[in-house]
């Protein structure tokens, strides 16, 4: 039986900001630091990008590898992974259902001591880039004789709030 060794560093991804849709290119950034807060430097980051069809709410297909490569950590311990949000060429558009893809970016880093850590982040991208949600005032009974107040929320497909005018 192997002895447990506590990890000495971790990989974290920055949350992607803004809205994006199929056909866009995004750059996913991340950071590698020791648990004491010191950036890991000069290490290589091996990454893979997988895509799976998500036909909400029915199923998610098996993921397929669409990109892989390496990146180098800078002096601040950060790295960037380019991701092309491309639709599967064999998929035909279907106006009767909404479909999107789940992109999984995985990063693997091995430090100078030979310790390897892995982390991943998922991005959702679809034919539409935003989701609009509306709700009525909580615990309010609707009466057609009185005005009602509604709350609108706009989010990207990763459920992050997006500021829009309208």
Coordinates of N, CA and C in Angstrom, one line a residue:
X1 N 0.8 -1.2 0.0 CA 0.0 0.0 0.0 C 0.9 1.2 0.0
X2 N 0.5 2.2 -0.9 CA 1.3 3.4 -1.0 C 1.0 4.4 0.1
X3 N 1.9 5.1 0.5 CA 1.7 6.2 1.6 C 1.1 7.4 0.9
X4 N 0.1 8.0 1.6 CA -0.6 9.2 1.1 C 0.4 10.4 1.2
X5 N 0.5 11.1 0.2 CA 1.3 12.4 0.2 C 0.4 13.5 -0.1
X6 N 0.4 14.5 0.8 CA -0.4 15.7 0.7 C 0.1 16.5 -0.5
X7 N -0.9 17.0 -1.3 CA -0.5 17.9 -2.5 C 0.2 19.2 -2.0
X8 N 1.1 19.7 -2.8 CA 1.8 20.9 -2.4 C 1.3 22.1 -3.3
X9 N 0.6 21.9 -4.4 CA 0.1 23.0 -5.2 C -1.2 22.6 -5.8
X10 N -1.9 23.7 -6.3 CA -3.2 23.5 -6.9 C -3.3 24.3 -8.2
X11 N -4.2 23.8 -9.1 CA -4.5 24.5 -10.3 C -5.9 25.0 -10.2
X12 N -6.1 26.3 -10.5 CA -7.4 26.9 -10.5 C -7.6 27.6 -11.8
X13 N -8.9 27.6 -12.3 CA -9.3 28.3 -13.5 C -10.0 29.6 -13.2
X14 N -9.8 30.6 -14.0 CA -10.6 31.8 -13.9 C -11.9 31.6 -14.5
X15 N -13.0 32.2 -14.0 CA -14.3 32.0 -14.6 C -14.4 32.8 -15.8
X16 N -14.8 32.2 -16.9 CA -14.9 33.0 -18.2 C -16.0 34.1 -18.1
X17 N -15.7 35.2 -18.6 CA -16.6 36.4 -18.5 C -17.2 36.7 -19.8
X18 N -18.4 37.3 -19.8 CA -19.1 37.7 -21.0 C -19.9 36.6 -21.6
X19 N -20.4 36.9 -22.8 CA -21.2 35.9 -23.5 C -20.5 35.4 -24.7
X20 N -20.7 34.2 -25.1 CA -20.1 33.7 -26.3 C -21.1 32.6 -26.8
X21 N -20.9 32.2 -28.1 CA -21.7 31.2 -28.7 C -20.9 30.4 -29.6
X22 N -21.5 29.4 -30.2 CA -20.8 28.5 -31.2 C -20.2 29.4 -32.3
X23 N -19.0 29.0 -32.7 CA -18.3 29.8 -33.7 C -17.3 30.8 -33.1
X24 N -17.4 31.1 -31.8 CA -16.5 32.0 -31.2 C -15.2 31.3 -30.7
X25 N -14.2 32.1 -30.5 CA -13.0 31.6 -29.9 C -12.8 32.2 -28.5
X26 N -12.6 31.5 -27.5 CA -12.4 32.0 -26.2 C -11.0 31.6 -25.6
X27 N -10.5 32.3 -24.7 CA -9.2 31.9 -24.1 C -9.5 31.7 -22.6
X28 N -9.3 30.4 -22.1 CA -9.5 30.1 -20.8 C -8.2 30.2 -20.0
X29 N -8.2 31.0 -18.9 CA -6.9 31.2 -18.2 C -7.0 30.5 -16.8
X30 N -5.8 30.2 -16.3 CA -5.8 29.5 -15.1 C -4.5 30.0 -14.3
X31 N -4.4 29.4 -13.1 CA -3.3 29.8 -12.2 C -2.8 28.6 -11.5
X32 N -1.5 28.5 -11.3 CA -1.0 27.3 -10.5 C -0.2 27.9 -9.4
X33 N -0.6 27.6 -8.1 CA 0.1 28.2 -6.9 C 0.3 27.1 -5.9
X34 N 1.3 27.2 -5.1 CA 1.5 26.3 -3.9 C 0.4 26.7 -2.9
X35 N 0.2 25.8 -2.0 CA -0.8 26.1 -0.9 C -0.4 27.3 0.0
X36 N 0.9 27.7 -0.1 CA 1.4 28.8 0.7 C 1.2 30.1 -0.1
X37 N 0.7 30.0 -1.4 CA 0.4 31.2 -2.2 C 1.5 31.6 -3.1
X38 N 2.6 30.8 -3.2 CA 3.7 31.1 -4.1 C 3.4 30.6 -5.5
X39 N 3.5 31.4 -6.6 CA 3.2 30.8 -7.9 C 4.2 29.8 -8.3
X40 N 3.7 28.7 -8.9 CA 4.6 27.7 -9.5 C 5.1 28.3 -10.9
X41 N 6.4 28.2 -11.1 CA 6.9 28.9 -12.3 C 7.7 27.8 -13.2
X42 N 7.8 28.2 -14.5 CA 8.6 27.4 -15.4 C 8.1 25.9 -15.6
X43 N 6.9 25.6 -15.2 CA 6.4 24.3 -15.4 C 5.6 24.2 -16.7
X44 N 5.4 23.1 -17.3 CA 4.6 22.9 -18.5 C 3.2 22.5 -18.1
X45 N 2.2 23.0 -18.8 CA 0.8 22.7 -18.6 C 0.4 21.9 -19.9
X46 N 0.0 20.7 -19.7 CA -0.6 19.9 -20.8 C -2.1 20.0 -20.6
X47 N -2.8 20.4 -21.8 CA -4.2 20.5 -21.7 C -4.9 19.7 -22.8
X48 N -6.1 19.4 -22.5 CA -7.0 18.8 -23.5 C -8.4 19.5 -23.4
X49 N -9.0 19.5 -24.6 CA -10.4 20.1 -24.7 C -11.3 19.1 -25.3
X50 N -12.3 18.7 -24.5 CA -13.3 17.8 -25.0 C -14.7 18.5 -25.2
X51 N -15.4 18.0 -26.2 CA -16.8 18.5 -26.4 C -17.8 17.4 -26.4
X52 N -18.9 17.7 -25.8 CA -20.1 16.8 -25.7 C -21.3 17.5 -26.1
X53 N -22.2 16.9 -26.9 CA -23.4 17.5 -27.3 C -24.4 17.4 -26.1
X54 N -25.0 18.5 -25.8 CA -26.0 18.6 -24.7 C -27.3 18.9 -25.3
X55 N -28.2 18.0 -25.4 CA -29.6 18.2 -25.9 C -30.5 18.4 -24.6
X56 N -30.6 19.6 -24.1 CA -31.3 19.8 -22.9 C -32.7 19.6 -23.0
X57 N -33.5 19.0 -22.1 CA -33.0 18.4 -20.9 C -32.9 16.9 -21.0
X58 N -32.7 16.4 -22.3 CA -32.8 15.0 -22.5 C -31.5 14.2 -22.2
X59 N -30.3 14.6 -22.8 CA -29.1 13.8 -22.6 C -27.9 14.6 -22.9
X60 N -26.7 14.1 -22.5 CA -25.4 14.6 -22.9 C -24.7 13.5 -23.5
X61 N -24.2 13.7 -24.8 CA -23.4 12.7 -25.5 C -22.1 12.4 -24.8
X62 N -21.5 11.3 -25.3 CA -20.1 11.0 -24.8 C -19.2 12.1 -25.3
X63 N -18.2 12.5 -24.5 CA -17.3 13.6 -25.0 C -16.3 13.1 -26.0
X64 N -15.9 14.0 -26.9 CA -14.9 13.7 -27.9 C -13.8 14.7 -27.8
X65 N -12.5 14.3 -28.0 CA -11.4 15.2 -27.9 C -11.4 16.0 -29.2
X66 N -11.3 17.4 -29.0 CA -11.2 18.3 -30.1 C -9.9 19.1 -30.2
X67 N -9.2 19.1 -29.1 CA -7.9 19.8 -29.1 C -7.0 19.4 -27.9
X68 N -5.7 19.5 -28.1 CA -4.8 19.2 -27.0 C -3.5 20.0 -27.3
X69 N -2.7 20.2 -26.3 CA -1.5 20.9 -26.5 C -0.8 21.2 -25.2
X70 N 0.2 22.1 -25.3 CA 1.0 22.4 -24.1 C 1.1 23.9 -24.0
X71 N 1.2 24.4 -22.8 CA 1.4 25.8 -22.5 C 2.5 25.9 -21.4
X72 N 3.1 27.1 -21.3 CA 4.1 27.3 -20.3 C 3.6 28.2 -19.2
X73 N 3.9 28.0 -18.0 CA 3.5 28.9 -16.9 C 4.4 30.1 -16.9
X74 N 3.9 31.3 -16.7 CA 4.7 32.5 -16.7 C 5.2 32.7 -15.2
X75 N 5.9 33.8 -15.0 CA 6.4 34.0 -13.6 C 5.4 34.2 -12.5
X76 N 4.1 34.5 -13.0 CA 3.0 34.7 -12.0 C 2.3 33.4 -11.8
X77 N 2.7 32.3 -12.5 CA 2.0 31.0 -12.4 C 0.8 30.9 -13.2
X78 N 0.6 31.8 -14.2 CA -0.7 31.8 -15.0 C -0.4 31.1 -16.4
X79 N -1.5 30.6 -16.9 CA -1.4 30.0 -18.3 C -2.7 30.3 -19.0
X80 N -2.7 30.1 -20.3 CA -3.9 30.3 -21.1 C -4.1 29.1 -22.1
X81 N -5.4 28.8 -22.3 CA -5.7 27.7 -23.2 C -6.7 28.2 -24.2
X82 N -6.4 28.2 -25.5 CA -7.3 28.6 -26.5 C -8.4 27.5 -26.8
X83 N -9.6 28.0 -26.9 CA -10.7 27.0 -27.1 C -11.6 27.6 -28.3
X84 N -11.7 26.8 -29.3 CA -12.6 27.1 -30.4 C -13.9 26.4 -30.1
X85 N -15.0 27.2 -30.1 CA -16.3 26.7 -29.8 C -17.0 26.4 -31.1
X86 N -16.6 25.3 -31.6 CA -17.1 24.8 -32.9 C -18.2 23.8 -32.8
X87 N -19.2 23.8 -33.6 CA -20.2 22.8 -33.7 C -19.7 21.6 -34.4
X88 N -20.2 20.5 -34.0 CA -19.9 19.2 -34.7 C -20.4 19.3 -36.2
X89 N -19.5 19.2 -37.1 CA -19.9 19.3 -38.5 C -21.0 18.4 -39.0
X90 N -21.1 17.2 -38.3 CA -22.1 16.2 -38.7 C -23.4 16.5 -38.2
X91 N -23.5 17.4 -37.2 CA -24.8 17.8 -36.6 C -25.6 18.7 -37.5
X92 N -26.8 18.4 -37.8 CA -27.7 19.2 -38.6 C -28.5 20.1 -37.7
X93 N -28.7 21.4 -38.1 CA -29.6 22.2 -37.3 C -31.0 21.7 -37.2
X94 N -31.6 21.8 -36.0 CA -32.9 21.4 -35.7 C -33.7 22.5 -35.0
X95 N -34.6 23.1 -35.7 CA -35.3 24.2 -35.1 C -36.3 23.8 -34.0
X96 N -36.5 22.5 -33.8 CA -37.5 22.1 -32.8 C -36.9 21.9 -31.5
X97 N -35.6 21.9 -31.4 CA -34.9 21.6 -30.1 C -33.8 22.6 -29.9
X98 N -33.5 22.9 -28.7 CA -32.3 23.7 -28.4 C -31.2 22.8 -28.0
X99 N -30.1 23.0 -28.6 CA -28.9 22.2 -28.3 C -27.7 23.1 -28.0
X100 N -26.9 22.6 -27.2 CA -25.6 23.3 -26.9 C -24.6 22.2 -26.7
X101 N -23.4 22.7 -26.5 CA -22.2 21.8 -26.3 C -21.6 22.1 -24.9
X102 N -21.1 21.1 -24.3 CA -20.4 21.2 -23.0 C -18.9 21.0 -23.4
X103 N -18.1 22.0 -23.2 CA -16.6 21.9 -23.5 C -15.9 21.8 -22.1
X104 N -15.1 20.7 -22.0 CA -14.4 20.5 -20.8 C -12.9 20.7 -21.1
X105 N -12.3 21.7 -20.4 CA -10.9 22.0 -20.5 C -10.2 21.4 -19.3
X106 N -9.2 20.5 -19.5 CA -8.5 19.8 -18.4 C -7.0 20.2 -18.5
X107 N -6.4 20.6 -17.4 CA -5.0 21.0 -17.3 C -4.3 20.1 -16.4
X108 N -3.1 19.6 -16.8 CA -2.3 18.7 -16.0 C -0.9 19.4 -15.9
X109 N -0.5 19.6 -14.6 CA 0.8 20.2 -14.3 C 1.7 19.3 -13.5
X110 N 2.9 19.1 -13.9 CA 3.9 18.4 -13.1 C 5.0 19.4 -12.6
X111 N 5.2 19.5 -11.3 CA 6.2 20.4 -10.8 C 7.6 19.8 -10.8
X112 N 8.6 20.5 -10.4 CA 10.0 20.1 -10.5 C 10.3 18.8 -9.6
X113 N 9.5 18.7 -8.6 CA 9.6 17.5 -7.7 C 9.0 16.3 -8.2
X114 N 8.3 16.4 -9.4 CA 7.6 15.2 -10.0 C 6.1 15.1 -9.6
X115 N 5.6 16.0 -8.8 CA 4.2 15.9 -8.3 C 3.3 16.4 -9.5
X116 N 2.3 15.6 -9.7 CA 1.3 16.0 -10.8 C 0.0 16.3 -10.2
X117 N -0.6 17.4 -10.7 CA -2.0 17.7 -10.3 C -2.8 18.0 -11.6
X118 N -4.1 17.8 -11.4 CA -5.0 17.9 -12.5 C -6.2 18.8 -12.1
X119 N -6.8 19.6 -13.0 CA -8.0 20.4 -12.7 C -8.7 20.6 -14.0
X120 N -10.0 20.8 -13.9 CA -10.8 21.1 -15.1 C -11.9 22.1 -14.9
X121 N -12.3 22.7 -16.0 CA -13.4 23.6 -16.0 C -14.3 23.3 -17.2
X122 N -15.6 23.6 -17.1 CA -16.5 23.3 -18.2 C -17.1 24.7 -18.7
X123 N -17.3 24.7 -20.0 CA -17.9 25.9 -20.6 C -19.1 25.3 -21.4
X124 N -20.2 26.1 -21.3 CA -21.4 25.7 -22.1 C -21.5 26.8 -23.3
X125 N -21.7 26.3 -24.5 CA -21.9 27.2 -25.6 C -22.9 26.6 -26.5
X126 N -23.8 27.5 -27.0 CA -24.9 27.0 -27.8 C -25.1 27.9 -29.0
X127 N -26.2 27.6 -29.7 CA -26.6 28.5 -30.8 C -27.0 29.9 -30.4
X128 N -27.4 30.0 -29.2 CA -27.7 31.3 -28.5 C -26.7 31.5 -27.4
X129 N -26.4 32.8 -27.2 CA -25.4 33.0 -26.2 C -25.9 33.4 -24.8
X130 N -27.2 33.8 -24.7 CA -27.8 34.3 -23.5 C -29.0 33.5 -23.1
X131 N -29.3 33.5 -21.8 CA -30.6 32.9 -21.3 C -31.3 34.0 -20.5
X132 N -32.6 34.2 -20.8 CA -33.4 35.2 -20.1 C -34.3 34.5 -19.2
X133 N -34.3 35.0 -17.9 CA -35.2 34.4 -16.9 C -36.0 35.5 -16.3
X134 N -37.3 35.2 -16.1 CA -38.2 36.2 -15.5 C -39.0 35.6 -14.4
X135 N -39.1 36.3 -13.3 CA -39.9 35.8 -12.2 C -40.7 37.0 -11.6
X136 N -41.8 36.6 -10.9 CA -42.6 37.6 -10.2 C -42.1 37.8 -8.8
X137 N -42.6 38.8 -8.2 CA -42.2 39.1 -6.8 C -42.5 37.8 -6.0
X138 N -41.6 37.4 -5.2 CA -41.8 36.2 -4.4 C -42.9 36.4 -3.4
X139 N -43.7 35.4 -3.2 CA -44.8 35.4 -2.2 C -45.8 36.4 -2.5
X140 N -46.0 36.8 -3.7 CA -47.0 37.9 -4.1 C -48.1 37.2 -4.9
X141 N -49.3 37.5 -4.5 CA -50.5 36.9 -5.2 C -50.8 37.9 -6.3
X142 N -51.0 37.4 -7.5 CA -51.2 38.2 -8.7 C -52.7 38.5 -8.8
X143 N -53.0 39.8 -8.9 CA -54.4 40.3 -9.0 C -54.4 41.2 -10.3
X144 N -55.3 40.8 -11.2 CA -55.3 41.5 -12.5 C -55.6 43.0 -12.4
X145 N -56.2 43.4 -11.2 CA -56.5 44.8 -11.0 C -55.3 45.7 -10.5
X146 N -54.3 45.0 -10.1 CA -53.1 45.7 -9.6 C -51.9 45.5 -10.5
X147 N -51.0 46.5 -10.5 CA -49.8 46.3 -11.4 C -48.9 45.2 -10.7
X148 N -48.2 44.5 -11.5 CA -47.3 43.4 -11.0 C -45.9 43.9 -11.3
X149 N -45.0 43.4 -10.4 CA -43.6 43.7 -10.6 C -42.9 42.4 -11.0
X150 N -42.1 42.5 -12.1 CA -41.3 41.3 -12.5 C -39.8 41.6 -12.4
X151 N -39.1 40.5 -12.2 CA -37.7 40.6 -12.2 C -37.1 39.8 -13.3
X152 N -36.2 40.5 -14.2 CA -35.6 39.9 -15.3 C -34.1 39.7 -15.0
X153 N -33.6 38.5 -15.3 CA -32.2 38.2 -15.2 C -31.7 37.7 -16.5
X154 N -30.5 38.1 -16.9 CA -29.9 37.7 -18.1 C -28.6 37.0 -17.7
X155 N -28.4 35.8 -18.2 CA -27.2 35.0 -17.9 C -26.6 34.5 -19.1
X156 N -25.3 34.2 -19.1 CA -24.7 33.4 -20.2 C -25.0 31.9 -19.9
X157 N -24.6 31.0 -20.8 CA -25.0 29.6 -20.6 C -24.3 28.9 -19.4
X158 N -23.3 29.6 -18.8 CA -22.7 29.1 -17.6 C -23.3 29.7 -16.3
X159 N -24.5 30.3 -16.5 CA -25.3 30.9 -15.4 C -24.6 32.1 -14.7
X160 N -23.7 32.8 -15.4 CA -23.1 34.0 -14.9 C -23.9 35.2 -15.4
X161 N -24.2 36.2 -14.5 CA -25.0 37.3 -14.9 C -24.3 38.2 -16.0
X162 N -25.1 38.7 -16.9 CA -24.6 39.5 -18.0 C -25.4 40.8 -18.0
X163 N -24.7 41.9 -18.2 CA -25.4 43.2 -18.2 C -25.8 43.5 -19.6
X164 N -27.1 43.7 -19.8 CA -27.6 44.1 -21.1 C -28.6 45.2 -21.0
X165 N -28.9 45.9 -22.1 CA -29.9 47.0 -22.1 C -31.1 46.5 -22.9
X166 N -32.2 46.9 -22.5 CA -33.4 46.5 -23.3 C -34.7 47.0 -22.6

